[in-house]
């Protein structure tokens, strides 16, 4: 699922950078040395779908052991956060937990920084980690949480040192109305908000009857995702199932460029969409949305794999 080098412009670097890029990724560099424009760009890794699914299995086990959910203020949320944080700490991230209160219970955001890069240009990626109380929340939003985690771990594995600073976040209490992400944005000063070059949001990216939706916000971020899917020969649509219904909204409202991916919730797939993407006409993209059946069985592996690879592609492309 690895995309050939895309012909992005303005990326020419010194020839010495070619060897570094090759070394870092273990991948091939497109073209000859004279093709310096593309050769200098470090390739994003192919995110192993098995690793992403292993995280989903763990989140499912956590829900099962904690009353069937991973909801705000419940033990399944804390256990989910502990699982993700331990992986990040082991990989060399600097992690922090931000507390807030929602509906009389303490909530937690997890934020992980990858050391290095320009602190005035931050590429931030995030996903909400809480489920609704009525189910384990594996597509919503174990999928985004696991893809962002595995992308962060891929950064560490490859020793990627981009020009920009990388930050990853897992939000609490999204299901109570974007509470955790709003708390984070509200507590950033204006100066810190301006340092975020872009926020990428991933909420539901493995829907069992999937669509391929790209947020229609910042043009550069949107183009990066569209280029990725174009390279796979997959048609995307603009996300219209509720603009502002996820954690990018507080960032957008604060003037931060945002983007993201979505594979669909309770809207139904049209015949035109089924013609493009396969799947079942007239069925919801996710028939188990906010239900007890949002388990590890409620995932389309191909959609999860493509979208996870797209997360890494965008993080790499937008940070160098
Ligand atoms: N954020 C919603 C949830 O967690 C899901 C959702 C609905 C969504 N419409 C969206 C996510 C559009 C991203 C974009 O329940
Ligand atoms: Ca992959
Ligand atoms: Zn939800």
Coordinates of N, CA, C and O in Angstrom, one line a residue, residues 61-239:
X61 N -10.2 -5.7 24.3 CA -10.0 -6.4 25.5 C -10.2 -5.5 26.7 O -10.8 -5.9 27.7
X62 N -9.8 -4.3 26.6 CA -9.9 -3.3 27.7 C -11.4 -3.0 27.9 O -11.9 -3.0 29.0
X63 N -12.2 -2.9 26.8 CA -13.6 -2.6 26.9 C -14.3 -3.8 27.6 O -15.1 -3.7 28.5
X64 N -14.0 -5.0 27.1 CA -14.6 -6.2 27.6 C -14.4 -6.4 29.1 O -15.3 -6.8 29.8
X65 N -13.2 -6.0 29.5 CA -12.8 -6.2 30.9 C -13.4 -5.1 31.8 O -13.3 -5.1 33.1
X66 N -14.0 -4.0 31.2 CA -14.4 -2.9 31.9 C -15.9 -2.5 31.6 O -16.2 -1.3 31.4
X67 N -16.7 -3.5 31.6 CA -18.2 -3.2 31.4 C -18.6 -2.9 30.0 O -19.7 -2.4 29.8
X68 N -17.7 -3.2 29.1 CA -18.1 -3.2 27.6 C -17.9 -1.8 27.0 O -18.4 -1.6 25.9
X69 N -17.2 -0.9 27.7 CA -17.0 0.4 27.0 C -15.7 1.0 27.5 O -15.0 0.5 28.4
X70 N -15.3 2.1 26.8 CA -14.1 2.9 27.1 C -14.5 4.3 27.2 O -13.8 5.2 26.7
X71 N -15.6 4.6 27.9 CA -16.2 5.9 27.9 C -15.5 6.8 28.9 O -15.0 6.4 29.9
X72 N -15.7 8.1 28.7 CA -15.2 9.2 29.6 C -15.6 8.9 31.0 O -16.8 8.6 31.3
X73 N -14.7 9.0 31.9 CA -15.0 8.9 33.4 C -15.1 7.4 33.8 O -15.4 7.2 35.0
X74 N -14.9 6.5 32.9 CA -15.0 5.1 33.3 C -13.6 4.4 33.2 O -12.7 4.9 32.6
X75 N -13.5 3.3 33.9 CA -12.2 2.6 34.0 C -11.6 2.2 32.6 O -10.4 2.2 32.4
X76 N -12.5 1.9 31.7 CA -12.0 1.5 30.3 C -11.3 2.7 29.6 O -10.5 2.4 28.7
X77 N -11.7 3.9 29.9 CA -11.0 5.1 29.3 C -9.6 5.1 29.9 O -8.6 5.3 29.1
X78 N -9.5 5.1 31.2 CA -8.1 5.2 31.8 C -7.2 4.0 31.3 O -6.0 4.3 31.0
X79 N -7.8 2.8 31.2 CA -6.9 1.7 30.7 C -6.5 1.9 29.3 O -5.4 1.6 28.9
X80 N -7.4 2.5 28.5 CA -7.0 2.8 27.1 C -5.9 3.8 27.0 O -4.9 3.6 26.2
X81 N -6.0 4.8 27.8 CA -4.9 5.8 27.9 C -3.6 5.3 28.4 O -2.5 5.5 27.8
X82 N -3.7 4.4 29.4 CA -2.4 3.8 29.9 C -1.8 2.9 28.8 O -0.5 2.9 28.7
X83 N -2.6 2.2 28.1 CA -2.0 1.3 27.0 C -1.3 2.2 26.0 O -0.1 1.9 25.6
X84 N -1.9 3.2 25.5 CA -1.3 4.1 24.4 C -0.1 4.8 25.0 O 1.0 4.8 24.3
X85 N -0.2 5.3 26.2 CA 0.9 6.1 26.8 C 2.2 5.2 26.9 O 3.3 5.6 26.6
X86 N 2.0 4.0 27.4 CA 3.1 3.1 27.6 C 3.9 2.8 26.3 O 5.1 2.8 26.3
X87 N 3.1 2.6 25.2 CA 3.8 2.4 23.9 C 4.6 3.6 23.5 O 5.7 3.4 23.0
X88 N 4.0 4.8 23.7 CA 4.7 6.0 23.3 C 6.0 6.2 24.2 O 7.0 6.6 23.6
X89 N 5.8 6.0 25.5 CA 7.0 6.2 26.4 C 8.1 5.3 26.0 O 9.3 5.6 25.9
X90 N 7.8 4.0 25.7 CA 8.8 3.0 25.3 C 9.5 3.4 24.0 O 10.7 3.1 23.8
X91 N 8.8 4.1 23.1 CA 9.3 4.5 21.8 C 10.2 5.8 21.9 O 10.7 6.2 20.9
X92 N 10.1 6.5 23.0 CA 11.0 7.7 23.1 C 10.2 9.0 23.0 O 10.9 10.0 22.9
X93 N 8.9 8.9 23.0 CA 8.1 10.2 23.0 C 8.1 10.8 24.4 O 8.3 10.1 25.4
X94 N 7.9 12.1 24.4 CA 7.7 12.9 25.6 C 6.2 13.0 25.8 O 5.5 13.6 25.0
X95 N 5.6 12.3 26.8 CA 4.2 12.3 26.9 C 3.7 13.1 28.1 O 4.4 13.2 29.1
X96 N 2.5 13.6 28.0 CA 1.9 14.4 29.1 C 0.4 14.1 29.1 O -0.2 13.8 28.0
X97 N -0.2 14.2 30.2 CA -1.7 14.0 30.4 C -2.3 15.3 30.9 O -1.8 15.9 31.9
X98 N -3.3 15.8 30.2 CA -4.0 17.1 30.6 C -5.3 16.7 31.1 O -6.1 16.0 30.5
X99 N -5.6 17.2 32.3 CA -6.9 16.9 33.0 C -7.9 18.0 32.7 O -7.6 19.1 32.6
X100 N -9.2 17.5 32.7 CA -10.3 18.5 32.6 C -11.5 17.8 33.3 O -11.4 16.6 33.7
X101 N -12.6 18.6 33.5 CA -13.8 18.0 34.1 C -14.9 18.1 33.1 O -15.1 19.1 32.4
X102 N -15.7 17.0 33.0 CA -16.9 17.0 32.1 C -17.9 16.1 32.8 O -17.6 15.0 33.2
X103 N -19.1 16.6 32.9 CA -20.2 15.9 33.5 C -19.8 15.3 34.9 O -20.2 14.2 35.2
X104 N -19.1 16.1 35.6 CA -18.7 15.8 37.0 C -17.7 14.7 37.1 O -17.4 14.2 38.3
X105 N -17.0 14.3 36.0 CA -16.0 13.3 36.1 C -14.7 13.9 35.5 O -14.8 14.7 34.5
X106 N -13.6 13.4 36.0 CA -12.3 13.9 35.4 C -12.0 13.2 34.1 O -12.2 12.0 33.9
X107 N -11.6 14.0 33.1 CA -11.3 13.5 31.8 C -9.8 13.8 31.5 O -9.2 14.6 32.2
X108 N -9.3 13.1 30.5 CA -7.8 13.2 30.3 C -7.6 13.2 28.8 O -8.1 12.4 28.0
X109 N -6.7 14.2 28.4 CA -6.1 14.2 27.0 C -4.7 13.6 27.2 O -4.0 14.0 28.1
X110 N -4.2 12.9 26.2 CA -2.9 12.4 26.1 C -2.2 13.1 25.0 O -2.7 13.1 23.9
X111 N -1.0 13.7 25.3 CA -0.3 14.5 24.2 C 1.1 13.9 24.2 O 1.8 13.8 25.3
X112 N 1.6 13.6 23.0 CA 3.0 13.0 22.8 C 3.8 13.9 21.8 O 3.3 14.1 20.7
X113 N 4.9 14.3 22.3 CA 5.8 15.1 21.4 C 7.0 14.2 21.0 O 7.6 13.5 21.8
X114 N 7.4 14.3 19.7 CA 8.6 13.6 19.2 C 9.7 14.7 19.2 O 9.6 15.7 18.6
X115 N 10.7 14.4 20.0 CA 11.8 15.4 20.2 C 12.4 15.8 18.9 O 12.7 15.0 18.0
X116 N 12.6 17.1 18.7 CA 13.3 17.7 17.5 C 12.3 18.4 16.6 O 11.1 18.5 16.9
X117 N 12.9 19.0 15.6 CA 12.1 19.8 14.7 C 11.9 21.2 15.2 O 12.1 21.5 16.3
X118 N 11.4 22.0 14.3 CA 11.2 23.5 14.6 C 10.0 23.7 15.5 O 8.8 23.4 15.1
X119 N 10.2 24.1 16.7 CA 9.1 24.2 17.7 C 8.1 25.3 17.3 O 7.0 25.4 17.8
X120 N 8.5 26.1 16.3 CA 7.5 27.1 15.8 C 6.7 26.6 14.7 O 5.8 27.4 14.2
X121 N 6.9 25.4 14.2 CA 6.1 24.8 13.1 C 5.7 23.4 13.6 O 6.5 22.5 13.4
X122 N 4.6 23.2 14.1 CA 4.2 21.9 14.7 C 3.1 21.3 13.8 O 2.1 21.9 13.4
X123 N 3.4 20.1 13.4 CA 2.4 19.3 12.7 C 1.7 18.3 13.7 O 2.4 17.5 14.3
X124 N 0.5 18.5 14.0 CA -0.2 17.8 15.0 C -1.3 16.9 14.4 O -2.0 17.3 13.5
X125 N -1.3 15.7 15.0 CA -2.3 14.7 14.5 C -3.1 14.2 15.7 O -2.4 13.9 16.8
X126 N -4.4 13.9 15.6 CA -5.1 13.5 16.8 C -6.3 12.6 16.5 O -6.8 12.6 15.3
X127 N -6.8 12.0 17.5 CA -8.0 11.1 17.4 C -8.6 11.1 18.8 O -7.9 11.1 19.8
X128 N -9.9 11.0 18.9 CA -10.5 10.8 20.2 C -10.4 9.4 20.6 O -10.6 8.4 19.9
X129 N -10.1 9.2 21.9 CA -9.9 7.9 22.5 C -11.1 7.4 23.3 O -11.1 6.2 23.6
X130 N -12.0 8.2 23.6 CA -13.2 7.8 24.3 C -14.2 7.1 23.4 O -14.4 7.5 22.3
X131 N -14.9 6.1 24.0 CA -16.1 5.5 23.3 C -17.3 6.1 23.9 O -17.3 6.8 24.9
X132 N -18.4 5.8 23.3 CA -19.7 6.1 24.0 C -19.9 5.0 25.1 O -19.2 4.0 25.1
X133 N -20.8 5.2 26.0 CA -21.0 4.3 27.1 C -21.7 3.0 26.6 O -21.6 2.0 27.3
X134 N -22.3 3.0 25.4 CA -23.1 1.9 25.0 C -22.3 0.9 24.2 O -22.9 -0.1 23.7
X135 N -21.0 1.1 24.0 CA -20.2 0.1 23.3 C -18.7 0.3 23.4 O -18.3 1.2 24.0
X136 N -17.9 -0.7 22.8 CA -16.5 -0.6 23.0 C -15.8 0.4 22.1 O -14.6 0.7 22.2
X137 N -16.5 0.9 21.1 CA -15.9 2.0 20.3 C -14.7 1.6 19.5 O -13.7 2.3 19.5
X138 N -14.8 0.5 18.7 CA -13.6 0.1 18.0 C -13.5 0.9 16.7 O -12.4 1.4 16.4
X139 N -14.5 1.0 15.9 CA -14.4 1.9 14.7 C -14.4 3.3 15.2 O -13.6 4.2 14.7
X140 N -15.3 3.6 16.2 CA -15.5 5.0 16.7 C -15.0 5.0 18.2 O -15.8 4.8 19.1
X141 N -13.7 5.3 18.5 CA -12.7 5.7 17.5 C -11.4 5.0 17.8 O -10.3 5.6 17.9
X142 N -11.5 3.7 18.1 CA -10.3 2.9 18.2 C -9.5 2.9 16.9 O -8.3 2.9 16.9
X143 N -10.2 3.0 15.8 CA -9.6 3.1 14.5 C -8.6 4.3 14.3 O -7.4 4.1 14.0
X144 N -9.1 5.5 14.6 CA -8.3 6.6 14.5 C -7.2 6.6 15.5 O -6.0 7.0 15.3
X145 N -7.6 6.2 16.8 CA -6.6 6.2 17.9 C -5.4 5.3 17.5 O -4.3 5.6 17.8
X146 N -5.7 4.1 16.9 CA -4.7 3.1 16.6 C -3.9 3.5 15.5 O -2.7 3.2 15.4
X147 N -4.5 4.1 14.5 CA -3.7 4.6 13.3 C -2.7 5.7 13.7 O -1.6 5.7 13.2
X148 N -3.2 6.6 14.5 CA -2.3 7.7 15.0 C -1.2 7.1 15.8 O 0.0 7.5 15.7
X149 N -1.5 6.2 16.7 CA -0.5 5.5 17.5 C 0.5 4.8 16.6 O 1.8 5.0 16.8
X150 N 0.1 4.0 15.7 CA 1.0 3.3 14.9 C 1.9 4.2 14.0 O 3.0 3.9 13.7
X151 N 1.3 5.3 13.6 CA 2.1 6.3 12.8 C 3.2 6.9 13.7 O 4.3 7.0 13.3
X152 N 2.8 7.2 15.0 CA 3.8 7.8 15.9 C 4.9 6.7 16.1 O 6.1 7.0 16.1
X153 N 4.5 5.5 16.3 CA 5.5 4.4 16.5 C 6.4 4.2 15.2 O 7.6 3.9 15.3
X154 N 5.8 4.5 14.1 CA 6.6 4.4 12.8 C 7.6 5.5 12.7 O 8.7 5.3 12.2
X155 N 7.3 6.7 13.2 CA 8.2 7.8 13.3 C 9.4 7.3 14.1 O 10.6 7.5 13.7
X156 N 9.1 6.8 15.3 CA 10.2 6.3 16.2 C 11.1 5.2 15.5 O 12.3 5.3 15.6
X157 N 10.4 4.2 14.9 CA 11.1 3.1 14.3 C 12.1 3.6 13.2 O 13.2 3.0 13.1
X158 N 11.6 4.6 12.5 CA 12.5 5.0 11.3 C 13.5 6.1 11.7 O 14.3 6.5 10.9
X159 N 13.4 6.5 13.0 CA 14.3 7.6 13.4 C 14.0 8.9 12.6 O 15.0 9.7 12.4
X160 N 12.8 9.1 12.1 CA 12.5 10.2 11.3 C 12.8 11.5 12.1 O 12.3 11.7 13.2
X161 N 13.5 12.4 11.4 CA 13.8 13.7 12.0 C 13.4 14.8 11.1 O 14.2 15.3 10.3
X162 N 12.1 15.1 11.0 CA 11.6 16.1 10.1 C 12.0 17.5 10.4 O 12.4 17.8 11.6
X163 N 11.8 18.4 9.5 CA 12.1 19.9 9.7 C 11.2 20.4 10.7 O 11.5 21.2 11.6
X164 N 9.9 20.0 10.7 CA 8.9 20.5 11.6 C 8.8 19.6 12.8 O 9.2 18.4 12.8
X165 N 8.2 20.1 13.9 CA 8.0 19.3 15.1 C 6.7 18.5 15.0 O 5.7 19.0 14.5
X166 N 6.8 17.3 15.5 CA 5.6 16.4 15.4 C 5.0 16.2 16.8 O 5.7 16.0 17.8
X167 N 3.7 16.4 16.8 CA 2.9 16.2 18.1 C 1.7 15.3 17.8 O 1.1 15.4 16.7
X168 N 1.4 14.4 18.7 CA 0.3 13.5 18.5 C -0.6 13.6 19.8 O -0.1 13.8 20.9
X169 N -1.9 13.5 19.6 CA -2.9 13.7 20.7 C -4.0 12.7 20.6 O -4.5 12.3 19.5
X170 N -4.4 12.2 21.8 CA -5.6 11.4 22.0 C -6.5 12.1 22.9 O -6.2 12.3 24.1
X171 N -7.7 12.4 22.4 CA -8.6 13.3 23.1 C -9.6 12.5 24.0 O -10.1 11.5 23.6
X172 N -9.9 13.1 25.2 CA -11.0 12.6 26.0 C -12.3 13.3 25.7 O -12.3 14.4 25.2
X173 N -13.4 12.6 26.1 CA -14.7 13.2 26.1 C -15.1 13.9 24.8 O -15.9 14.8 24.9
X174 N -14.7 13.3 23.7 CA -15.2 13.8 22.4 C -16.7 13.6 22.3 O -17.5 14.4 21.9
X175 N -17.1 12.4 22.9 CA -18.5 12.0 22.7 C -19.4 12.8 23.6 O -20.6 12.7 23.5
X176 N -18.9 13.6 24.5 CA -19.7 14.5 25.3 C -19.8 15.9 24.7 O -20.3 16.8 25.3
X177 N -19.2 16.0 23.5 CA -19.3 17.3 22.8 C -17.9 17.9 22.6 O -17.8 19.1 22.9
X178 N -16.9 17.2 22.2 CA -15.6 17.7 21.9 C -14.9 18.4 23.1 O -14.2 19.3 22.9
X179 N -15.2 17.8 24.3 CA -14.8 18.5 25.5 C -13.3 18.5 25.6 O -12.7 19.6 25.9
X180 N -12.6 17.4 25.4 CA -11.1 17.4 25.6 C -10.4 18.2 24.6 O -9.5 19.0 25.0
X181 N -10.7 18.1 23.4 CA -10.0 18.9 22.4 C -10.3 20.4 22.6 O -9.4 21.3 22.4
X182 N -11.5 20.8 22.9 CA -11.8 22.2 23.2 C -11.0 22.7 24.4 O -10.5 23.8 24.4
X183 N -10.9 21.9 25.4 CA -10.1 22.2 26.6 C -8.6 22.5 26.2 O -8.0 23.5 26.6
X184 N -8.1 21.6 25.4 CA -6.7 21.8 24.9 C -6.5 23.1 24.2 O -5.6 23.9 24.4
X185 N -7.4 23.4 23.2 CA -7.3 24.6 22.4 C -7.5 25.8 23.2 O -6.7 26.8 23.1
X186 N -8.5 25.8 24.1 CA -8.8 26.9 25.0 C -7.6 27.3 25.9 O -7.4 28.4 26.3
X187 N -6.8 26.2 26.2 CA -5.7 26.5 27.1 C -4.3 26.7 26.4 O -3.3 26.9 27.1
X188 N -4.4 26.8 25.1 CA -3.2 27.2 24.4 C -3.2 28.8 24.3 O -4.3 29.3 24.0
X189 N -2.1 29.4 24.6 CA -2.1 30.8 24.3 C -2.1 31.1 22.8 O -1.9 30.2 22.0
X190 N -2.4 32.4 22.5 CA -2.4 32.7 21.1 C -1.1 32.4 20.4 O -1.1 31.9 19.3
X191 N 0.0 32.6 21.1 CA 1.3 32.4 20.5 C 1.5 30.9 20.2 O 2.0 30.5 19.2
X192 N 1.1 30.0 21.1 CA 1.2 28.6 20.9 C 0.3 28.1 19.8 O 0.6 27.2 19.1
X193 N -0.9 28.7 19.8 CA -1.8 28.3 18.7 C -1.2 28.6 17.3 O -1.4 27.8 16.4
X194 N -0.6 29.7 17.2 CA 0.0 30.1 15.9 C 1.2 29.2 15.5 O 1.6 29.2 14.3
X195 N 1.7 28.4 16.5 CA 2.9 27.5 16.1 C 2.4 26.2 15.5 O 3.2 25.5 15.0
X196 N 1.1 26.0 15.6 CA 0.5 24.7 15.0 C 0.3 25.0 13.5 O -0.6 25.7 13.1
X197 N 1.2 24.4 12.7 CA 1.0 24.6 11.2 C -0.2 23.9 10.7 O -0.8 24.3 9.7
X198 N -0.6 22.8 11.3 CA -1.8 22.1 10.9 C -2.2 21.1 11.9 O -1.3 20.5 12.6
X199 N -3.5 20.8 12.0 CA -4.0 19.7 12.9 C -4.8 18.7 12.0 O -5.7 19.1 11.3
X200 N -4.4 17.5 12.1 CA -5.0 16.4 11.3 C -5.8 15.5 12.2 O -5.3 15.0 13.2
X201 N -7.1 15.3 11.8 CA -8.0 14.6 12.7 C -8.5 13.3 12.1 O -8.8 13.2 10.9
X202 N -8.5 12.2 12.9 CA -8.9 10.9 12.4 C -9.9 10.3 13.4 O -9.6 9.9 14.5
X203 N -11.2 10.4 12.9 CA -12.3 9.9 13.7 C -13.1 9.0 12.8 O -13.8 9.5 12.0
X204 N -13.1 7.7 13.1 CA -13.8 6.7 12.3 C -13.1 6.5 10.9 O -13.5 7.1 9.9
X205 N -12.1 5.6 10.8 CA -11.4 5.4 9.5 C -11.4 3.9 9.1 O -10.6 3.6 8.2
X206 N -12.2 3.1 9.8 CA -12.3 1.7 9.4 C -13.7 1.2 9.3 O -14.0 0.0 9.5
X207 N -14.6 2.1 8.8 CA -16.0 1.7 8.8 C -16.2 0.5 7.9 O -15.6 0.3 6.9
X208 N -17.2 -0.4 8.3 CA -17.3 -1.7 7.7 C -17.9 -1.6 6.3 O -17.7 -2.6 5.5
X209 N -18.6 -0.6 6.0 CA -19.2 -0.4 4.6 C -18.6 1.0 4.1 O -19.3 2.0 4.0
X210 N -17.3 1.0 3.9 CA -16.6 2.3 3.9 C -16.8 3.2 2.8 O -17.0 2.8 1.6
X211 N -16.7 4.5 3.1 CA -16.5 5.5 2.1 C -15.1 6.1 2.4 O -14.5 5.9 3.4
X212 N -14.6 6.9 1.4 CA -13.3 7.6 1.5 C -13.5 9.1 1.5 O -13.6 9.7 0.4
X213 N -13.7 9.7 2.6 CA -14.0 11.1 2.8 C -12.8 11.9 3.3 O -12.2 11.4 4.2
X214 N -12.6 13.0 2.7 CA -11.5 13.9 3.0 C -12.1 15.2 3.5 O -13.0 15.7 2.8
X215 N -11.7 15.7 4.6 CA -12.2 17.0 5.1 C -11.8 18.1 4.1 O -10.7 18.2 3.6
X216 N -12.8 19.0 3.9 CA -12.6 20.1 2.9 C -12.3 21.4 3.7 O -13.2 22.2 3.9
X217 N -11.1 21.4 4.2 CA -10.7 22.6 5.0 C -9.4 23.2 4.4 O -9.5 23.8 3.3
X218 N -8.3 23.1 5.1 CA -7.1 23.6 4.6 C -6.7 23.0 3.2 O -6.6 21.8 3.1
X219 N -6.5 23.8 2.2 CA -6.2 23.2 0.8 C -5.0 22.4 0.8 O -5.0 21.4 0.0
X220 N -3.9 22.7 1.5 CA -2.7 21.9 1.4 C -2.9 20.6 2.0 O -2.5 19.5 1.5
X221 N -3.5 20.5 3.2 CA -3.8 19.3 3.8 C -4.7 18.4 3.0 O -4.5 17.2 2.8
X222 N -5.7 19.0 2.5 CA -6.7 18.3 1.7 C -6.1 17.7 0.5 O -6.3 16.5 0.1
X223 N -5.2 18.5 -0.2 CA -4.5 18.0 -1.4 C -3.6 16.8 -1.1 O -3.5 15.9 -1.8
X224 N -3.0 16.9 0.1 CA -2.0 15.8 0.5 C -2.8 14.5 0.6 O -2.4 13.5 0.0
X225 N -4.0 14.5 1.2 CA -4.7 13.3 1.3 C -5.3 12.9 0.0 O -5.2 11.7 -0.4
X226 N -5.8 13.8 -0.8 CA -6.3 13.5 -2.1 C -5.2 12.9 -3.0 O -5.5 11.9 -3.8
X227 N -4.0 13.4 -3.0 CA -2.9 12.9 -3.7 C -2.6 11.4 -3.3 O -2.3 10.6 -4.2
X228 N -2.7 11.2 -2.0 CA -2.4 9.8 -1.6 C -3.4 8.8 -2.2 O -3.0 7.8 -2.8
X229 N -4.7 9.2 -2.1 CA -5.7 8.2 -2.6 C -5.7 8.2 -4.2 O -5.9 7.1 -4.8
X230 N -5.4 9.3 -4.8 CA -5.2 9.3 -6.3 C -4.2 8.3 -6.7 O -4.3 7.6 -7.7
X231 N -3.1 8.3 -5.9 CA -2.0 7.3 -6.2 C -2.4 5.9 -6.1 O -1.8 5.0 -6.7
X232 N -3.5 5.6 -5.3 CA -4.0 4.3 -5.2 C -5.2 4.0 -6.2 O -5.8 3.0 -6.2
X233 N -5.5 5.1 -6.9 CA -6.6 5.0 -7.9 C -8.0 5.0 -7.2 O -9.0 4.5 -7.8
X234 N -8.1 5.6 -6.0 CA -9.3 5.6 -5.3 C -9.9 7.0 -5.3 O -9.2 8.0 -5.0
X235 N -11.2 7.1 -5.7 CA -11.9 8.4 -5.7 C -12.3 8.7 -4.2 O -12.8 7.9 -3.5
X236 N -12.1 10.0 -3.9 CA -12.5 10.5 -2.6 C -13.7 11.4 -2.7 O -13.9 12.0 -3.8
X237 N -14.4 11.6 -1.7 CA -15.4 12.7 -1.6 C -15.1 13.6 -0.5 O -14.4 13.2 0.5
X238 N -15.7 14.8 -0.6 CA -15.6 15.7 0.5 C -16.5 15.2 1.7 O -17.6 14.7 1.5
X239 N -16.0 15.3 2.9 CA -16.7 14.9 4.1 C -17.9 15.8 4.3 O -17.6 17.0 4.5

